[in-house]
Amino acid sequence: MPTTLKPVYTSHSAVTMTSLNSLANNAYAGSGAFNNTSTGYTDMLVSVRITAGASGVSATGSYTVYAFADVDSVPTYTDSVTGTDAVQTPPSPTNLRPIGIGNCNANGGVFRAGPWSVAAVFGGRLPARWGLVVQNQSGAAFAASGHVVDAIGINDQGV
């Protein structure tokens, strides 16, 4: 008889991304890399909350969330992303994997988007080492604080 799998969710974790603070328009902020070799999650769900700058935000403004990954032990990440909480400079066009887009279209607004599956953008499997990159496309710098990136791990359990 086949086993039925049920998702088991871990406790929520906040992802440190201080590089989002005052991030310039069209710039990229990266997270530290997650090491999935010890946790063995089958997926992680991520969501992002951005606080827009106080002025200059475009009525069509947004932000794009990307994922980067590595499959060797060096590690060598997509588009030379560093795997650290820092401003990143990927080439254009980027080879980063788009996860989702969030609105960011009003001065001083708080915009939450997601959750998105990280495994989905990598063919259904969570890589050994991976992380997030957010591109500001709001028309102005993000606020100096008030940004939150959340993640929750998922493992499958037979029932």
Coordinates of N, CA and C in Angstrom, one line a residue:
M1 N 0.8 -1.2 0.0 CA 0.0 0.0 0.0 C 0.9 1.3 0.0
P2 N 0.6 2.2 -0.9 CA 1.5 3.4 -0.9 C 1.3 4.3 0.3
T3 N 2.4 4.9 0.6 CA 2.4 5.8 1.8 C 1.9 7.2 1.4
T4 N 1.0 7.7 2.2 CA 0.5 9.1 2.0 C 1.5 10.1 2.7
L5 N 1.9 11.1 2.0 CA 2.8 12.1 2.6 C 2.0 13.3 3.0
K6 N 2.4 13.8 4.2 CA 1.7 15.0 4.8 C 2.9 16.0 5.1
P7 N 2.7 17.3 4.7 CA 3.7 18.3 5.0 C 3.8 18.6 6.5
V8 N 5.0 18.6 7.0 CA 5.3 19.0 8.4 C 6.0 20.3 8.3
Y9 N 5.5 21.4 8.9 CA 6.1 22.7 8.8 C 6.9 23.0 10.1
T10 N 8.1 23.6 9.8 CA 9.0 24.0 10.9 C 8.5 25.3 11.5
S11 N 9.2 25.8 12.5 CA 8.8 27.1 13.1 C 9.3 28.1 12.1
H12 N 8.6 29.2 12.1 CA 9.0 30.4 11.2 C 10.4 30.9 11.6
S13 N 11.1 31.4 10.6 CA 12.4 32.1 10.9 C 12.4 33.4 10.1
A14 N 12.9 34.4 10.7 CA 13.2 35.6 10.0 C 14.6 35.5 9.3
V15 N 14.6 36.0 8.1 CA 15.9 36.0 7.3 C 16.5 37.3 7.5
T16 N 17.7 37.4 7.9 CA 18.4 38.7 8.1 C 18.8 39.2 6.7
M17 N 18.3 40.4 6.3 CA 18.6 41.1 5.1 C 18.7 42.6 5.3
T18 N 19.7 43.0 6.1 CA 19.9 44.4 6.4 C 20.3 45.2 5.1
S19 N 20.7 44.5 4.1 CA 21.1 45.1 2.8 C 19.9 45.7 2.1
L20 N 18.6 45.4 2.6 CA 17.4 46.0 2.0 C 17.3 47.5 2.5
N21 N 17.9 47.8 3.6 CA 17.7 49.1 4.2 C 18.3 50.2 3.3
S22 N 17.5 51.1 2.9 CA 17.9 52.2 2.0 C 18.4 51.7 0.6
L23 N 18.0 50.5 0.2 CA 18.5 50.0 -1.1 C 18.0 50.9 -2.2
A24 N 19.0 51.3 -3.1 CA 18.7 52.2 -4.2 C 17.8 51.6 -5.2
N25 N 17.1 52.4 -6.0 CA 16.2 51.9 -7.1 C 17.1 51.1 -8.1
N26 N 16.6 50.0 -8.6 CA 17.3 49.1 -9.5 C 18.5 48.4 -8.9
A27 N 18.7 48.5 -7.6 CA 19.8 47.8 -7.0 C 19.3 46.4 -6.4
Y28 N 20.2 45.5 -6.1 CA 19.9 44.2 -5.6 C 20.5 44.0 -4.2
A29 N 19.6 43.4 -3.3 CA 20.1 43.0 -2.0 C 20.0 41.5 -1.9
G30 N 21.1 40.9 -1.3 CA 21.1 39.5 -1.2 C 21.1 39.0 0.3
S31 N 20.6 37.8 0.5 CA 20.6 37.2 1.8 C 21.8 36.4 2.0
G32 N 22.1 36.0 3.2 CA 23.0 34.9 3.5 C 22.5 33.6 2.9
A33 N 23.4 32.7 2.6 CA 23.0 31.4 2.0 C 22.4 30.5 3.1
F34 N 21.4 29.7 2.7 CA 20.8 28.7 3.6 C 21.6 27.4 3.3
N35 N 21.9 26.7 4.3 CA 22.6 25.4 4.1 C 21.6 24.3 4.4
N36 N 21.0 23.7 3.3 CA 20.0 22.7 3.4 C 20.6 21.3 3.7
T37 N 21.9 21.1 3.7 CA 22.5 19.8 3.8 C 22.3 19.2 5.2
S38 N 22.1 20.1 6.2 CA 21.8 19.6 7.6 C 20.3 19.5 7.9
T39 N 19.5 20.4 7.4 CA 18.1 20.4 7.6 C 17.3 19.4 6.7
G40 N 17.8 19.3 5.5 CA 17.1 18.4 4.5 C 15.7 18.7 4.2
Y41 N 15.3 20.0 4.3 CA 14.0 20.3 3.9 C 13.6 20.0 2.5
T42 N 12.4 19.6 2.2 CA 12.0 19.3 0.9 C 11.6 20.6 0.2
D43 N 11.2 21.6 1.0 CA 10.9 22.9 0.4 C 11.0 24.0 1.5
M44 N 11.0 25.2 1.1 CA 10.9 26.3 2.0 C 9.9 27.3 1.4
L45 N 9.1 27.9 2.2 CA 8.2 29.0 1.7 C 8.8 30.3 2.2
V46 N 8.8 31.3 1.3 CA 9.4 32.6 1.7 C 8.4 33.7 1.4
S47 N 8.3 34.7 2.2 CA 7.6 35.9 1.9 C 8.4 37.1 2.3
V48 N 8.1 38.2 1.6 CA 8.9 39.4 1.8 C 8.0 40.6 2.1
R49 N 8.4 41.4 3.1 CA 7.6 42.7 3.3 C 8.6 43.8 3.2
I50 N 8.3 44.8 2.3 CA 9.1 45.9 2.0 C 8.4 47.2 2.4
T51 N 9.2 48.1 3.0 CA 8.7 49.4 3.3 C 9.3 50.4 2.3
A52 N 8.4 51.0 1.6 CA 8.8 51.9 0.5 C 9.4 53.2 1.1
G53 N 10.2 53.9 0.3 CA 10.8 55.2 0.7 C 9.7 56.2 0.9
A54 N 10.0 57.3 1.6 CA 9.0 58.3 1.9 C 8.6 59.2 0.7
S55 N 9.4 59.2 -0.3 CA 9.1 60.0 -1.5 C 9.7 59.4 -2.8
G56 N 9.2 59.8 -3.9 CA 9.7 59.4 -5.2 C 9.3 58.0 -5.7
V57 N 8.4 57.3 -5.0 CA 8.0 56.0 -5.4 C 7.1 56.1 -6.6
S58 N 7.3 55.2 -7.6 CA 6.5 55.2 -8.8 C 5.1 54.6 -8.6
A59 N 4.1 55.0 -9.2 CA 2.8 54.4 -9.1 C 2.8 53.0 -9.7
T60 N 3.8 52.7 -10.5 CA 3.9 51.3 -11.0 C 5.1 50.6 -10.4
G61 N 5.6 51.0 -9.3 CA 6.7 50.4 -8.6 C 6.5 49.0 -8.1
S62 N 7.6 48.3 -8.0 CA 7.5 46.9 -7.6 C 8.9 46.5 -7.1
Y63 N 9.0 45.2 -6.6 CA 10.2 44.6 -6.3 C 10.1 43.1 -6.8
T64 N 11.3 42.6 -7.2 CA 11.3 41.2 -7.7 C 12.2 40.4 -6.7
V65 N 11.7 39.2 -6.4 CA 12.5 38.3 -5.5 C 13.0 37.2 -6.4
Y66 N 14.3 37.0 -6.2 CA 15.0 35.9 -7.0 C 15.6 34.9 -6.0
A67 N 16.0 33.7 -6.5 CA 16.7 32.8 -5.8 C 18.1 32.5 -6.5
F68 N 19.1 32.2 -5.7 CA 20.3 31.7 -6.2 C 20.6 30.4 -5.5
A69 N 21.5 29.6 -6.1 CA 21.8 28.3 -5.5 C 23.2 27.9 -5.9
D70 N 23.6 26.7 -5.3 CA 24.9 26.1 -5.6 C 24.7 24.6 -5.4
V71 N 25.5 23.9 -6.2 CA 25.4 22.4 -6.1 C 26.7 21.8 -5.7
D72 N 27.8 22.6 -5.7 CA 29.1 22.0 -5.2 C 29.4 22.5 -3.8
S73 N 30.5 22.1 -3.3 CA 30.9 22.4 -2.0 C 31.8 23.6 -1.9
V74 N 32.0 24.3 -3.0 CA 33.0 25.5 -3.0 C 32.5 26.6 -2.1
P75 N 31.4 27.2 -2.1 CA 30.3 27.2 -3.1 C 30.5 28.3 -4.1
T76 N 29.9 28.1 -5.3 CA 29.9 29.1 -6.3 C 28.5 29.3 -6.7
Y77 N 28.0 30.5 -6.3 CA 26.6 30.8 -6.5 C 26.3 31.5 -7.9
T78 N 25.0 31.4 -8.3 CA 24.5 32.0 -9.5 C 25.0 33.5 -9.7
D79 N 25.5 33.8 -10.9 CA 25.9 35.2 -11.2 C 26.8 35.8 -10.2
S80 N 27.7 35.0 -9.6 CA 28.7 35.5 -8.6 C 28.1 36.2 -7.4
V81 N 26.9 35.8 -7.1 CA 26.3 36.3 -5.8 C 27.1 35.8 -4.7
T82 N 27.3 36.6 -3.6 CA 28.3 36.2 -2.6 C 27.7 35.2 -1.5
G83 N 26.4 35.1 -1.4 CA 25.9 34.3 -0.3 C 25.9 34.9 1.0
T84 N 26.1 36.3 1.0 CA 26.1 37.0 2.3 C 25.0 38.1 2.2
D85 N 24.7 38.6 3.4 CA 23.7 39.8 3.5 C 24.4 41.0 3.0
A86 N 24.3 41.3 1.7 CA 25.0 42.5 1.2 C 24.4 42.9 -0.1
V87 N 24.7 44.1 -0.6 CA 24.2 44.5 -1.9 C 25.0 43.7 -2.9
Q88 N 24.2 43.2 -3.9 CA 24.8 42.3 -5.0 C 24.8 43.0 -6.3
T89 N 25.6 42.6 -7.2 CA 25.7 43.2 -8.6 C 25.7 42.1 -9.6
P90 N 24.5 41.5 -9.9 CA 24.5 40.4 -10.9 C 24.5 41.1 -12.3
P91 N 24.9 40.3 -13.3 CA 24.9 40.9 -14.7 C 23.5 41.1 -15.2
S92 N 23.4 41.8 -16.3 CA 22.1 42.0 -16.9 C 22.1 41.5 -18.3
P93 N 21.3 40.6 -18.7 CA 20.2 40.0 -17.9 C 20.8 39.0 -16.9
T94 N 20.1 38.8 -15.8 CA 20.5 38.0 -14.7 C 20.1 36.5 -15.0
N95 N 20.9 35.6 -14.4 CA 20.6 34.2 -14.4 C 19.9 33.7 -13.1
L96 N 19.7 34.7 -12.2 CA 19.0 34.4 -11.0 C 17.6 33.9 -11.3
R97 N 17.0 33.0 -10.5 CA 15.7 32.4 -10.7 C 14.6 33.3 -10.1
P98 N 13.7 33.9 -10.9 CA 12.7 34.7 -10.3 C 11.7 33.8 -9.5
I99 N 11.4 34.3 -8.3 CA 10.4 33.6 -7.4 C 9.1 34.3 -7.5
G100 N 9.1 35.6 -7.4 CA 7.8 36.4 -7.4 C 8.1 37.9 -7.4
I101 N 7.0 38.6 -7.6 CA 7.0 40.1 -7.7 C 6.0 40.6 -6.6
G102 N 6.4 41.7 -6.0 CA 5.6 42.4 -5.0 C 5.4 43.8 -5.5
N103 N 4.2 44.4 -5.2 CA 3.9 45.8 -5.5 C 4.7 46.6 -4.5
C104 N 5.1 47.8 -4.9 CA 5.8 48.8 -4.0 C 5.6 50.1 -4.7
N105 N 4.3 50.6 -4.6 CA 3.9 51.6 -5.5 C 3.2 52.9 -4.8
A106 N 3.6 53.1 -3.5 CA 3.1 54.3 -2.8 C 4.2 54.7 -1.8
N107 N 4.4 56.0 -1.7 CA 5.4 56.5 -0.8 C 5.0 56.1 0.7
G108 N 6.0 55.5 1.4 CA 5.9 55.1 2.7 C 5.0 53.9 3.0
G109 N 4.5 53.2 1.9 CA 3.7 52.0 2.1 C 4.5 50.8 2.5
V110 N 3.7 49.9 3.1 CA 4.3 48.6 3.5 C 3.7 47.5 2.6
F111 N 4.5 46.8 1.9 CA 4.0 45.9 0.8 C 4.6 44.5 1.1
R112 N 3.6 43.5 1.3 CA 4.0 42.1 1.6 C 3.6 41.3 0.4
A113 N 4.4 40.4 0.0 CA 4.2 39.4 -1.1 C 4.7 38.0 -0.7
G114 N 4.1 37.0 -1.4 CA 4.4 35.7 -1.1 C 3.3 35.1 -0.2
P115 N 3.4 33.9 0.3 CA 4.6 33.1 0.2 C 4.8 32.4 -1.1
W116 N 6.1 32.1 -1.4 CA 6.5 31.4 -2.6 C 7.3 30.2 -2.2
S117 N 7.2 29.1 -3.0 CA 8.0 27.9 -2.9 C 9.3 28.1 -3.5
V118 N 10.4 27.9 -2.8 CA 11.7 27.9 -3.3 C 12.0 26.7 -4.2
A119 N 11.6 25.6 -3.7 CA 11.8 24.3 -4.5 C 11.2 24.4 -5.9
A120 N 10.1 25.1 -6.0 CA 9.4 25.2 -7.3 C 10.2 25.8 -8.4
V121 N 11.1 26.7 -8.1 CA 11.9 27.4 -9.1 C 13.1 26.6 -9.4
F122 N 13.4 25.5 -8.7 CA 14.5 24.6 -9.0 C 14.0 23.2 -9.3
G123 N 12.9 23.2 -10.0 CA 12.4 21.9 -10.5 C 11.8 21.0 -9.5
G124 N 11.4 21.5 -8.4 CA 10.8 20.7 -7.3 C 11.7 20.2 -6.2
R125 N 13.0 20.5 -6.3 CA 13.9 20.1 -5.3 C 14.6 21.3 -4.7
L126 N 14.8 21.3 -3.4 CA 15.5 22.4 -2.8 C 17.0 22.2 -2.9
P127 N 17.8 23.1 -3.4 CA 19.2 22.9 -3.5 C 19.9 22.7 -2.2
A128 N 21.1 22.2 -2.2 CA 21.9 22.1 -1.0 C 22.2 23.4 -0.3
R129 N 22.5 24.4 -1.1 CA 22.8 25.8 -0.6 C 22.1 26.7 -1.5
W130 N 21.3 27.7 -0.9 CA 20.5 28.6 -1.7 C 20.3 29.9 -0.9
G131 N 19.8 30.9 -1.6 CA 19.5 32.2 -0.9 C 18.6 33.0 -1.7
L132 N 18.3 34.2 -1.3 CA 17.4 35.1 -1.9 C 18.1 36.4 -2.3
V133 N 17.6 37.0 -3.4 CA 18.0 38.4 -3.8 C 16.8 39.1 -4.1
V134 N 16.7 40.4 -3.7 CA 15.6 41.3 -3.9 C 16.1 42.4 -4.8
Q135 N 15.4 42.7 -5.9 CA 15.7 43.9 -6.7 C 14.6 44.9 -6.5
N136 N 15.1 46.1 -6.1 CA 14.2 47.3 -5.9 C 13.9 47.9 -7.3
Q137 N 12.6 47.9 -7.7 CA 12.1 48.5 -8.9 C 11.0 49.5 -8.6
S138 N 11.1 50.2 -7.4 CA 10.0 51.0 -7.0 C 10.1 52.5 -7.5
G139 N 11.3 52.8 -8.1 CA 11.5 54.2 -8.5 C 12.2 55.1 -7.5
A140 N 12.4 54.6 -6.3 CA 13.1 55.3 -5.2 C 13.8 54.4 -4.3
A141 N 14.6 54.8 -3.5 CA 15.3 54.0 -2.5 C 14.2 53.4 -1.5
F142 N 14.4 52.2 -1.0 CA 13.6 51.7 0.0 C 13.8 52.5 1.3
A143 N 12.9 52.4 2.2 CA 13.0 53.0 3.6 C 14.3 52.5 4.2
A144 N 14.7 53.2 5.2 CA 16.0 52.8 6.0 C 15.8 51.6 6.9
S145 N 14.5 51.2 7.1 CA 14.2 50.1 8.0 C 12.8 49.6 7.7
G146 N 12.4 48.6 8.4 CA 11.0 48.1 8.2 C 10.8 47.0 7.2
H147 N 11.9 46.3 6.8 CA 11.8 45.2 5.9 C 11.8 43.9 6.6
V148 N 11.0 42.9 6.2 CA 11.0 41.6 6.8 C 11.0 40.5 5.7
V149 N 11.9 39.5 5.9 CA 11.9 38.4 5.0 C 11.7 37.2 5.9
D150 N 10.6 36.4 5.6 CA 10.2 35.2 6.5 C 10.4 34.0 5.7
A151 N 10.8 32.9 6.4 CA 10.9 31.6 5.7 C 10.4 30.5 6.7
I152 N 9.9 29.5 6.1 CA 9.4 28.3 6.9 C 9.8 27.0 6.1
G153 N 10.4 26.1 6.8 CA 10.9 24.9 6.2 C 9.7 23.8 6.2
I154 N 9.8 23.0 5.2 CA 8.8 21.9 5.1 C 9.5 20.6 4.8
N155 N 9.1 19.6 5.6 CA 9.5 18.2 5.4 C 8.3 17.3 5.2
D156 N 8.4 16.3 4.4 CA 7.3 15.4 4.2 C 7.3 14.2 5.2
Q157 N 6.2 13.9 5.7 CA 6.1 12.8 6.7 C 5.1 11.8 6.2
G158 N 5.4 10.5 6.2 CA 4.5 9.5 5.9 C 3.4 9.3 6.9
V159 N 2.2 9.2 6.5 CA 1.0 8.9 7.5 C 0.3 7.6 7.1

